[in-house]
mmCIF file with all atom_site columns, C-alpha atoms in Angstrom:
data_model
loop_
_atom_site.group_PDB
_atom_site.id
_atom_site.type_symbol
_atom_site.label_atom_id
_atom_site.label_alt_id
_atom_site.label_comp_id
_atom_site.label_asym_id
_atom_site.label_entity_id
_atom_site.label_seq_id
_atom_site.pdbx_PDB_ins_code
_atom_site.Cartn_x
_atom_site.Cartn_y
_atom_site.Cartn_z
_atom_site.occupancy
_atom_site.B_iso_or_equiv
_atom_site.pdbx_formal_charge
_atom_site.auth_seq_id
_atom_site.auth_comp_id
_atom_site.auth_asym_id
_atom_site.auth_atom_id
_atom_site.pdbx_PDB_model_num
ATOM 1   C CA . UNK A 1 1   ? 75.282 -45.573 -220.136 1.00 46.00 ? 1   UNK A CA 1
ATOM 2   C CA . UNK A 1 2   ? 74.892 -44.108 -216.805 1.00 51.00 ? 2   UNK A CA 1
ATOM 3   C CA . UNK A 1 3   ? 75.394 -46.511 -213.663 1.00 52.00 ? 3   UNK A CA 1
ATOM 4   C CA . UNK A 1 4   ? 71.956 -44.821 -212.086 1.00 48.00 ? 4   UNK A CA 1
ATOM 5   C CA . UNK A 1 5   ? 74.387 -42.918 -208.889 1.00 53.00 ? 5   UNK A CA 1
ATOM 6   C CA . UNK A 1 6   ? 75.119 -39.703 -211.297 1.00 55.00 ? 6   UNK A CA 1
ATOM 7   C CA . UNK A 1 7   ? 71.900 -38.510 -211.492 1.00 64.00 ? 7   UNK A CA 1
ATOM 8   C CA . UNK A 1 8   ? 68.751 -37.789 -209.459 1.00 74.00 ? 8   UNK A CA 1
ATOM 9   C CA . UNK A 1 9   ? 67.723 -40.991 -208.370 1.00 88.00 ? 9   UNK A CA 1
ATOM 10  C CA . UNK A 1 10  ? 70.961 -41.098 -206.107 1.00 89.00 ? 10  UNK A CA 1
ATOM 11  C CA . UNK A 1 11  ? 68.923 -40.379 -202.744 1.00 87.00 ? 11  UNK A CA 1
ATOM 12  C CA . UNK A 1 12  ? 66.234 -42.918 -204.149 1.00 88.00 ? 12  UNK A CA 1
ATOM 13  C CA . UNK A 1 13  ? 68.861 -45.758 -204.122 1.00 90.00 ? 13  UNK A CA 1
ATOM 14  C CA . UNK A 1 14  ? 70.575 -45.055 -201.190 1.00 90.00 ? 14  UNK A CA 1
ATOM 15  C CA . UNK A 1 15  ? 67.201 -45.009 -199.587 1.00 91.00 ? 15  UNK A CA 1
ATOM 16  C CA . UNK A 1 16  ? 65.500 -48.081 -201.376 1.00 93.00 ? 16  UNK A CA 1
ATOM 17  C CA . UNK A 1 17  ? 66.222 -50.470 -198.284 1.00 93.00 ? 17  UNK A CA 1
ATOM 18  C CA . UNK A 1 18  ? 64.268 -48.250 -195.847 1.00 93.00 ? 18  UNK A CA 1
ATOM 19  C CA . UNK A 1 19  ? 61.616 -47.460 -198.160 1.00 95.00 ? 19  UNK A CA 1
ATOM 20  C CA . UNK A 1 20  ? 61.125 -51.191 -198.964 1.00 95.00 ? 20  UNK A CA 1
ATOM 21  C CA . UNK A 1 21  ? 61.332 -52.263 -195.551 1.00 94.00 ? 21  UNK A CA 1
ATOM 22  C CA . UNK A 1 22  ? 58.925 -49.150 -194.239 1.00 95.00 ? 22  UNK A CA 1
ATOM 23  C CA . UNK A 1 23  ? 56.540 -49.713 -197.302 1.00 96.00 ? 23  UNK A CA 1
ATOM 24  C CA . UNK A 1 24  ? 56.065 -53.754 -196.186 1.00 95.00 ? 24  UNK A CA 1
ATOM 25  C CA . UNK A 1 25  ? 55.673 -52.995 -192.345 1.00 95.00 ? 25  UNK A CA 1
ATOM 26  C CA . UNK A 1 26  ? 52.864 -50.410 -192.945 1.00 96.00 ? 26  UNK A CA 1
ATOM 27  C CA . UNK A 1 27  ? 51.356 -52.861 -195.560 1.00 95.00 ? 27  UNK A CA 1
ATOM 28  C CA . UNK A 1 28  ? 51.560 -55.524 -192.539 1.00 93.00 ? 28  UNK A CA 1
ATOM 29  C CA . UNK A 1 29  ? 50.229 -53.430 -190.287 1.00 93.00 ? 29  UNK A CA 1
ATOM 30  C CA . UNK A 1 30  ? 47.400 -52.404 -192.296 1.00 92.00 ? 30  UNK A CA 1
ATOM 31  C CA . UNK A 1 31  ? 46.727 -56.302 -192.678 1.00 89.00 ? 31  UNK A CA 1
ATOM 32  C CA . UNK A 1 32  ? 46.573 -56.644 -188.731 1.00 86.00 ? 32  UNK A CA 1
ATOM 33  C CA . UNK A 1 33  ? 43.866 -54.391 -188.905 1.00 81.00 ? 33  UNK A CA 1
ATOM 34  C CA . UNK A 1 34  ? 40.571 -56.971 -188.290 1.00 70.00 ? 34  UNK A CA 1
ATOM 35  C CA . UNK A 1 35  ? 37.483 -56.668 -190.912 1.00 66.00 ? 35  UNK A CA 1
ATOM 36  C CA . UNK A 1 36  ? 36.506 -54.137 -188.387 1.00 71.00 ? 36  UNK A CA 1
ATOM 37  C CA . UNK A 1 37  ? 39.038 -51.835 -188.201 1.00 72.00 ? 37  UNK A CA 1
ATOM 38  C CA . UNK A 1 38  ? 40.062 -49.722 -185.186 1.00 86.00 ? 38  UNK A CA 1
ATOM 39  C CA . UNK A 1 39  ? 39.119 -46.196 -184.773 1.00 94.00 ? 39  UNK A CA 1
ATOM 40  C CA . UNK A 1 40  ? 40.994 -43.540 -187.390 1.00 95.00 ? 40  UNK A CA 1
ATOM 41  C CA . UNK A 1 41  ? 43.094 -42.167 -184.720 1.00 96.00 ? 41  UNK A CA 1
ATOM 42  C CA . UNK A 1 42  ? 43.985 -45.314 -182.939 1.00 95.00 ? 42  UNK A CA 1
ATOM 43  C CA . UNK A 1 43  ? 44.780 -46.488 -186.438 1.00 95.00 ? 43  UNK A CA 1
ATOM 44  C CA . UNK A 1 44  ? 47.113 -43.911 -186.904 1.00 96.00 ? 44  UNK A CA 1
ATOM 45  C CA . UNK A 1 45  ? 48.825 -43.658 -183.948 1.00 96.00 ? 45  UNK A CA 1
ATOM 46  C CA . UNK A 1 46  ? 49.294 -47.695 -183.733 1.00 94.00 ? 46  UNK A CA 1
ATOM 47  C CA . UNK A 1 47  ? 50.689 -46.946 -187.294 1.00 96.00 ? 47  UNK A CA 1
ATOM 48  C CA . UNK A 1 48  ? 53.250 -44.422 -186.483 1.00 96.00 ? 48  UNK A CA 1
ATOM 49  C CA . UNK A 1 49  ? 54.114 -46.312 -183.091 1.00 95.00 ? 49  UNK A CA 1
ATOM 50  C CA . UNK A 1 50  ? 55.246 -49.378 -184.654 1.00 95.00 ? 50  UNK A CA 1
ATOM 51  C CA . UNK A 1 51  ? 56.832 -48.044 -187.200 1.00 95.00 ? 51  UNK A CA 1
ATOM 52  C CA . UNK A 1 52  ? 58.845 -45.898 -185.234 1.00 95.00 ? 52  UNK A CA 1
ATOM 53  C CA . UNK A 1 53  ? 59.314 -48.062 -182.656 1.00 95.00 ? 53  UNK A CA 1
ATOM 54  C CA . UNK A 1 54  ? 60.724 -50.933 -185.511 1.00 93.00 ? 54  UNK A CA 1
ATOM 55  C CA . UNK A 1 55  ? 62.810 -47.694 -186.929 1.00 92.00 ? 55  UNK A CA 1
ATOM 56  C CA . UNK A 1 56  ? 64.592 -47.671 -183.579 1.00 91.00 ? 56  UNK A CA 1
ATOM 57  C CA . UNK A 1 57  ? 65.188 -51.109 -183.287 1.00 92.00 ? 57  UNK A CA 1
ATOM 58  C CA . UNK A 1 58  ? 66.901 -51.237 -186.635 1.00 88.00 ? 58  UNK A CA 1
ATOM 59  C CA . UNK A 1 59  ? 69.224 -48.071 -185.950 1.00 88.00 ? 59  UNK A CA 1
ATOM 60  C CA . UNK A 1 60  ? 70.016 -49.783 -182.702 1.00 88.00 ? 60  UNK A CA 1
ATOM 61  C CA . UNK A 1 61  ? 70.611 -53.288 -183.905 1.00 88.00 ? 61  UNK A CA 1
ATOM 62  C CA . UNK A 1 62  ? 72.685 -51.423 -187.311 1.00 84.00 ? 62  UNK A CA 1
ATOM 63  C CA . UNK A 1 63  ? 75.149 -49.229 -184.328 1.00 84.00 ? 63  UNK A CA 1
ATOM 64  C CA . UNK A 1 64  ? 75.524 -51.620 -181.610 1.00 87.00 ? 64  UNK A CA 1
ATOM 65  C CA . UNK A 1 65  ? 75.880 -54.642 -184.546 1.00 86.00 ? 65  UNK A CA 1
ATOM 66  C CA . UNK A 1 66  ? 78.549 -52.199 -186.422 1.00 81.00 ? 66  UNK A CA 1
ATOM 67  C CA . UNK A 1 67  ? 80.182 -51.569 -182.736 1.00 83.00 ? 67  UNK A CA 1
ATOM 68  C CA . UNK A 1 68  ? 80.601 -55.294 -182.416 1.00 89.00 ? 68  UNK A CA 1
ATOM 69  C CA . UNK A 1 69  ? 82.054 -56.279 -186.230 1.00 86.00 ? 69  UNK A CA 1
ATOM 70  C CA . UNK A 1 70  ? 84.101 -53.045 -185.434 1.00 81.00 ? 70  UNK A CA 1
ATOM 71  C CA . UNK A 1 71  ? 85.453 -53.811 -182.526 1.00 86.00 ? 71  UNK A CA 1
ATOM 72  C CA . UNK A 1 72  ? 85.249 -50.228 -181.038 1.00 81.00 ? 72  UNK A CA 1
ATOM 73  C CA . UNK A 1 73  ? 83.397 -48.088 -179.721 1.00 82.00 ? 73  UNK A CA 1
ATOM 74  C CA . UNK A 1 74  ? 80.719 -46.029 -181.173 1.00 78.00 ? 74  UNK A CA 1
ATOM 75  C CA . UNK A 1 75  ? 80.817 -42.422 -181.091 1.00 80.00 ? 75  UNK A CA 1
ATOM 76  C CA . UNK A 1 76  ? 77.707 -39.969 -181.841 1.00 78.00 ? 76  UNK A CA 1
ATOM 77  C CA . UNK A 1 77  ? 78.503 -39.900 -185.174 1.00 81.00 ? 77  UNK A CA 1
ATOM 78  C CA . UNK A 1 78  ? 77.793 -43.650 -185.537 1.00 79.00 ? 78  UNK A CA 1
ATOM 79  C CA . UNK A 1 79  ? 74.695 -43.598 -184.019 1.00 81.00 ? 79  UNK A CA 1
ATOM 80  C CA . UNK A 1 80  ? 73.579 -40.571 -185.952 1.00 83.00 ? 80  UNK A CA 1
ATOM 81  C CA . UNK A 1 81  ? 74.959 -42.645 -189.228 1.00 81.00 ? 81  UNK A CA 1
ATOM 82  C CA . UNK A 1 82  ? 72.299 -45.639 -188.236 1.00 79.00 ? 82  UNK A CA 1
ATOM 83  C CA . UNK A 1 83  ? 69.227 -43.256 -187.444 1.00 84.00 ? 83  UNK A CA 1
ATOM 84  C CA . UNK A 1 84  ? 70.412 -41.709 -191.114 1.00 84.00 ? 84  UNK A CA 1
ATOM 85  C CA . UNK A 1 85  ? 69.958 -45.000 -192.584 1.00 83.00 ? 85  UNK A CA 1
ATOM 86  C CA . UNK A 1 86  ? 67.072 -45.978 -191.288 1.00 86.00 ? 86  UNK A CA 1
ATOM 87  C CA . UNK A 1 87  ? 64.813 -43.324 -191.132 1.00 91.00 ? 87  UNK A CA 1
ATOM 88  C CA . UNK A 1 88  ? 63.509 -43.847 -194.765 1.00 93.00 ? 88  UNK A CA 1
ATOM 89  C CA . UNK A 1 89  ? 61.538 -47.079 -193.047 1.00 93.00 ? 89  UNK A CA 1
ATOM 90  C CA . UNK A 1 90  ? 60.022 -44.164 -190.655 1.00 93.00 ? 90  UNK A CA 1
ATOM 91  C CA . UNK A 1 91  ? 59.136 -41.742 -193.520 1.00 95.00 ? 91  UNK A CA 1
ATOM 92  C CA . UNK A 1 92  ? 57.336 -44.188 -195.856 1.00 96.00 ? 92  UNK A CA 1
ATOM 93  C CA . UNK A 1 93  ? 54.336 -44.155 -192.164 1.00 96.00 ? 93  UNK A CA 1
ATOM 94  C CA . UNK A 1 94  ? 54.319 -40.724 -192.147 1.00 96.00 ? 94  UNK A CA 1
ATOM 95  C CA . UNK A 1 95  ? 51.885 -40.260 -195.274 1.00 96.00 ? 95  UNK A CA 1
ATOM 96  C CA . UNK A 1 96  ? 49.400 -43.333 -193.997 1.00 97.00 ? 96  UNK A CA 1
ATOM 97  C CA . UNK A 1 97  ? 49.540 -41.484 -190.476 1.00 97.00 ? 97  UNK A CA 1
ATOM 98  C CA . UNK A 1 98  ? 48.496 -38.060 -191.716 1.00 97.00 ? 98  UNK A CA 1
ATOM 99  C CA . UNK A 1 99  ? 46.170 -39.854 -194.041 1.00 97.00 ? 99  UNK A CA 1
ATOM 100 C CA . UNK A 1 100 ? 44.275 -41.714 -191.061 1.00 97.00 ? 100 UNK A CA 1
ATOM 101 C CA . UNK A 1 101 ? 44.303 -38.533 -189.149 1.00 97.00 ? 101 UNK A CA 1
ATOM 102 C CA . UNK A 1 102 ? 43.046 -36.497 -191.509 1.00 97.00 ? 102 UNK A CA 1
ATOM 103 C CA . UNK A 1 103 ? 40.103 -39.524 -191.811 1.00 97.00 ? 103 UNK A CA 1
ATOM 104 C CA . UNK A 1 104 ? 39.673 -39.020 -187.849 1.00 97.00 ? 104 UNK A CA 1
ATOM 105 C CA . UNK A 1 105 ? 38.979 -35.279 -188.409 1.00 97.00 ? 105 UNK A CA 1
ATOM 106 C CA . UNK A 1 106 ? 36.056 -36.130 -190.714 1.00 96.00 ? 106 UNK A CA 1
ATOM 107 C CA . UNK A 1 107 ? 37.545 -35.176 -193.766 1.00 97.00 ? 107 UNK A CA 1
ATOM 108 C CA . UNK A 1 108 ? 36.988 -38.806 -195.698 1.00 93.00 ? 108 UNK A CA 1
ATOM 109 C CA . UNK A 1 109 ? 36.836 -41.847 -194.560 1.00 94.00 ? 109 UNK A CA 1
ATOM 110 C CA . UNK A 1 110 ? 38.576 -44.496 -192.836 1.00 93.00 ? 110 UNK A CA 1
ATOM 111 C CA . UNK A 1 111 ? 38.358 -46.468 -195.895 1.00 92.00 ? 111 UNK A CA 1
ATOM 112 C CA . UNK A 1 112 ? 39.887 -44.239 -198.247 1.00 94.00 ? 112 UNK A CA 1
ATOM 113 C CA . UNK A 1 113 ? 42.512 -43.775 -195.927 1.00 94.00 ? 113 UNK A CA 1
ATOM 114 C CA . UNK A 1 114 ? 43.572 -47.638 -195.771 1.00 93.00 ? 114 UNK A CA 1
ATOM 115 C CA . UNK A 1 115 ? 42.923 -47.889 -199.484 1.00 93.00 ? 115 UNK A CA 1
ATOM 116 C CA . UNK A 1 116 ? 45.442 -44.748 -200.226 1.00 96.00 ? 116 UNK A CA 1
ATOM 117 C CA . UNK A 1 117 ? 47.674 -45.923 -197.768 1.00 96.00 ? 117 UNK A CA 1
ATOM 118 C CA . UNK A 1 118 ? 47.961 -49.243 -199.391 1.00 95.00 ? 118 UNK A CA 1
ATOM 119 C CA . UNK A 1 119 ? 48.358 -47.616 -202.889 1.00 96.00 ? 119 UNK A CA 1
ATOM 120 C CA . UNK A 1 120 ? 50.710 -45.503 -201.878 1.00 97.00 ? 120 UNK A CA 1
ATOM 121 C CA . UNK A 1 121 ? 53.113 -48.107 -200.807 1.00 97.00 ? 121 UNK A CA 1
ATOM 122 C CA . UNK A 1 122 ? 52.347 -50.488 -203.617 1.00 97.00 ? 122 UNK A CA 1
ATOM 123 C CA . UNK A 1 123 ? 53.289 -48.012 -205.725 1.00 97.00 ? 123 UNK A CA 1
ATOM 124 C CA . UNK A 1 124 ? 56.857 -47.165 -203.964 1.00 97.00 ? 124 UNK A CA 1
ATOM 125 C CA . UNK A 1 125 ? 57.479 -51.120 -204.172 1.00 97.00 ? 125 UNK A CA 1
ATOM 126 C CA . UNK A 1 126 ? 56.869 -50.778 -207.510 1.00 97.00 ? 126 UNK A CA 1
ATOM 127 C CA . UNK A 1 127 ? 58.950 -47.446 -208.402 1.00 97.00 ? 127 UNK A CA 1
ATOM 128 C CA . UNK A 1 128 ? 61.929 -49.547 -206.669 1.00 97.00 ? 128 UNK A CA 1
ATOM 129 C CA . UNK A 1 129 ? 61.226 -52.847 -208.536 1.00 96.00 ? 129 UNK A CA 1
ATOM 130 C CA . UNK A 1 130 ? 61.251 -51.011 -211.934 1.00 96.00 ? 130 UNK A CA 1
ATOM 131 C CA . UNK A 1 131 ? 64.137 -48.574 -210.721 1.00 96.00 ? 131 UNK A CA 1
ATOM 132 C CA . UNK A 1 132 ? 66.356 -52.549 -209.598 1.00 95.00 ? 132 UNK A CA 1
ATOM 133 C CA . UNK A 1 133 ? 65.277 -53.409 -213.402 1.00 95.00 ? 133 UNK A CA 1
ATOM 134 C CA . UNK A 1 134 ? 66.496 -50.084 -215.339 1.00 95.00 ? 134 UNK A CA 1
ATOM 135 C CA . UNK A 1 135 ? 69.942 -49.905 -212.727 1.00 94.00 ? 135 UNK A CA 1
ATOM 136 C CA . UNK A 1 136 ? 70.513 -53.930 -213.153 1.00 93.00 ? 136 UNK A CA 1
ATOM 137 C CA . UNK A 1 137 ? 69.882 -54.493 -217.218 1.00 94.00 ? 137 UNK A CA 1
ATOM 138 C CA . UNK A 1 138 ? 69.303 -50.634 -218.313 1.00 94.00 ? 138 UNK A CA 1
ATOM 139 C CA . UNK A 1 139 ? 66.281 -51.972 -220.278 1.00 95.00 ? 139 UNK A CA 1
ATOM 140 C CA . UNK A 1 140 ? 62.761 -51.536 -220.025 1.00 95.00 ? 140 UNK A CA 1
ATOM 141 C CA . UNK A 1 141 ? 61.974 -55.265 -220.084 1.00 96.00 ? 141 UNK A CA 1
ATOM 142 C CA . UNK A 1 142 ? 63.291 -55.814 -216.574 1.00 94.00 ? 142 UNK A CA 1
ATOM 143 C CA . UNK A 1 143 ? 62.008 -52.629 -215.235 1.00 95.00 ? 143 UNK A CA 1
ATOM 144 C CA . UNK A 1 144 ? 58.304 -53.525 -215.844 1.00 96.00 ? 144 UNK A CA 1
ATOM 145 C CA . UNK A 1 145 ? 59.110 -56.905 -214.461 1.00 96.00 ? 145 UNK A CA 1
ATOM 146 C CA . UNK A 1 146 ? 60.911 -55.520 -211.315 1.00 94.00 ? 146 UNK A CA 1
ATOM 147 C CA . UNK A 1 147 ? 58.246 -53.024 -211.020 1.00 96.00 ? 147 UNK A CA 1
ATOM 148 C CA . UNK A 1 148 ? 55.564 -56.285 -211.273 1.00 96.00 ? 148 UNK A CA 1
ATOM 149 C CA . UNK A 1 149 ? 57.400 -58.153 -209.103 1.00 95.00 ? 149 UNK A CA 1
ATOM 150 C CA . UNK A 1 150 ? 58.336 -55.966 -205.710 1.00 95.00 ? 150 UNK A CA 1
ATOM 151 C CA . UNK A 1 151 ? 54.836 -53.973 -206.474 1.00 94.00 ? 151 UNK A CA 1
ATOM 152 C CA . UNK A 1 152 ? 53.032 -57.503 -206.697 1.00 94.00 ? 152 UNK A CA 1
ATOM 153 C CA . UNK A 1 153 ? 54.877 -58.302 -203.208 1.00 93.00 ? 153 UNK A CA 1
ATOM 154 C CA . UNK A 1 154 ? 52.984 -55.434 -201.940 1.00 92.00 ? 154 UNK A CA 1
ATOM 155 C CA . UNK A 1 155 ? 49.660 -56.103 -203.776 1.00 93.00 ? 155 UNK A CA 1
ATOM 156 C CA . UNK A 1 156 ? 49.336 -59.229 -202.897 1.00 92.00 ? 156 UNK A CA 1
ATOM 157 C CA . UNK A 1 157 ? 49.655 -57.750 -198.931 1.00 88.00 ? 157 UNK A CA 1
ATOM 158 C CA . UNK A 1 158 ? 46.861 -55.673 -199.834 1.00 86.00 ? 158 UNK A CA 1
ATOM 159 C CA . UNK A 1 159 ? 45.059 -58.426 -201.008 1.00 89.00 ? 159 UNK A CA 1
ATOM 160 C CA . UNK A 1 160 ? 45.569 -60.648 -198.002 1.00 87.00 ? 160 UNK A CA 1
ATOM 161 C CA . UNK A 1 161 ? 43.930 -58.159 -195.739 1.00 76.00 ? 161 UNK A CA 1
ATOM 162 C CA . UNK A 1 162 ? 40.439 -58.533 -197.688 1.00 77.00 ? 162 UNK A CA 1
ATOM 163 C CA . UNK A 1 163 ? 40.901 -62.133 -198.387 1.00 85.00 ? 163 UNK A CA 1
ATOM 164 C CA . UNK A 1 164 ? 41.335 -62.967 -194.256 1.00 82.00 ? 164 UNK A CA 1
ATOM 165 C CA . UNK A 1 165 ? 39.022 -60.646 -193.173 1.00 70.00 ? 165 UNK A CA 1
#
């Protein structure tokens, strides 16, 4: 049996954190959006902006947190490590963005672009849930439920938004 870090999903697991994290703040963002949503453009850039805004916090919070434990001081390098890390939370907005700007140019609507946007990250909460399953029990059992459970988290986001507004 292979531990899972052999193979291809290697760069999946060592970005499931940020992907998880990025997938839940774009699904919460989405859910801020009122019954009437804002403009397709607005929408995006609000997106992106938070996101990348929240990215920058975390690699802050990760460097200056690791100078502290550390005891030292941080160099480039560290602060280059942190951005590393946690630009997979950045990456998972950049689909929605281009989706809600592609809505502003006319090319579909706003609604399809919330609807694939929320898909989208439903269905990298569920990859990861089913990917914790197979790396945790190597069965498919667990998989399907980890893929229920972390895609459910983000479903039941989703659903949130419709139900308040």
């Amino acid at each position: 049996m292979s531990d899972g870090t052999a193979d291809g999903w290697q760069s999946l697991d060592k970005a499931a954190f940020g992907i998880i994290y990025g997938s839940i703040m774009v699904l919460s963002i989405l859910l801020a959006q009122g019954g009437h949503p804002a403009p397709p453009l607005e929408t995006a850039v609000v997106l992106f902006g938070s996101v990348l805004a929240i990215t920058l916090a975390k690699a802050f919070a990760e460097f200056l947190g690791h100078a502290l434990e550390a005891r030292k001081r941080m160099t480039r390098y560290s602060w280059r490590a942190a951005w590393h890390h946690s630009t997979p939370t950045l990456a998972v907005a950049n689909v929605p963005t281009a989706l809600f700007l592609v809505a502003w140019m006319g090319w579909f609507a706003p609604q399809t672009a919330l609807i694939v946007s929320q898909v989208l990250c439903v269905a990298l909460l569920a990859l990861l849930g089913a990917r914790a399953g197979w790396v945790l029990d190597h069965r498919a059992i667990p998989a399907i439920l980890g893929a229920l459970f972390v895609g459910g988290v983000g479903l039941l986001l989703s659903i949130v938004k419709y139900v308040i507004h």
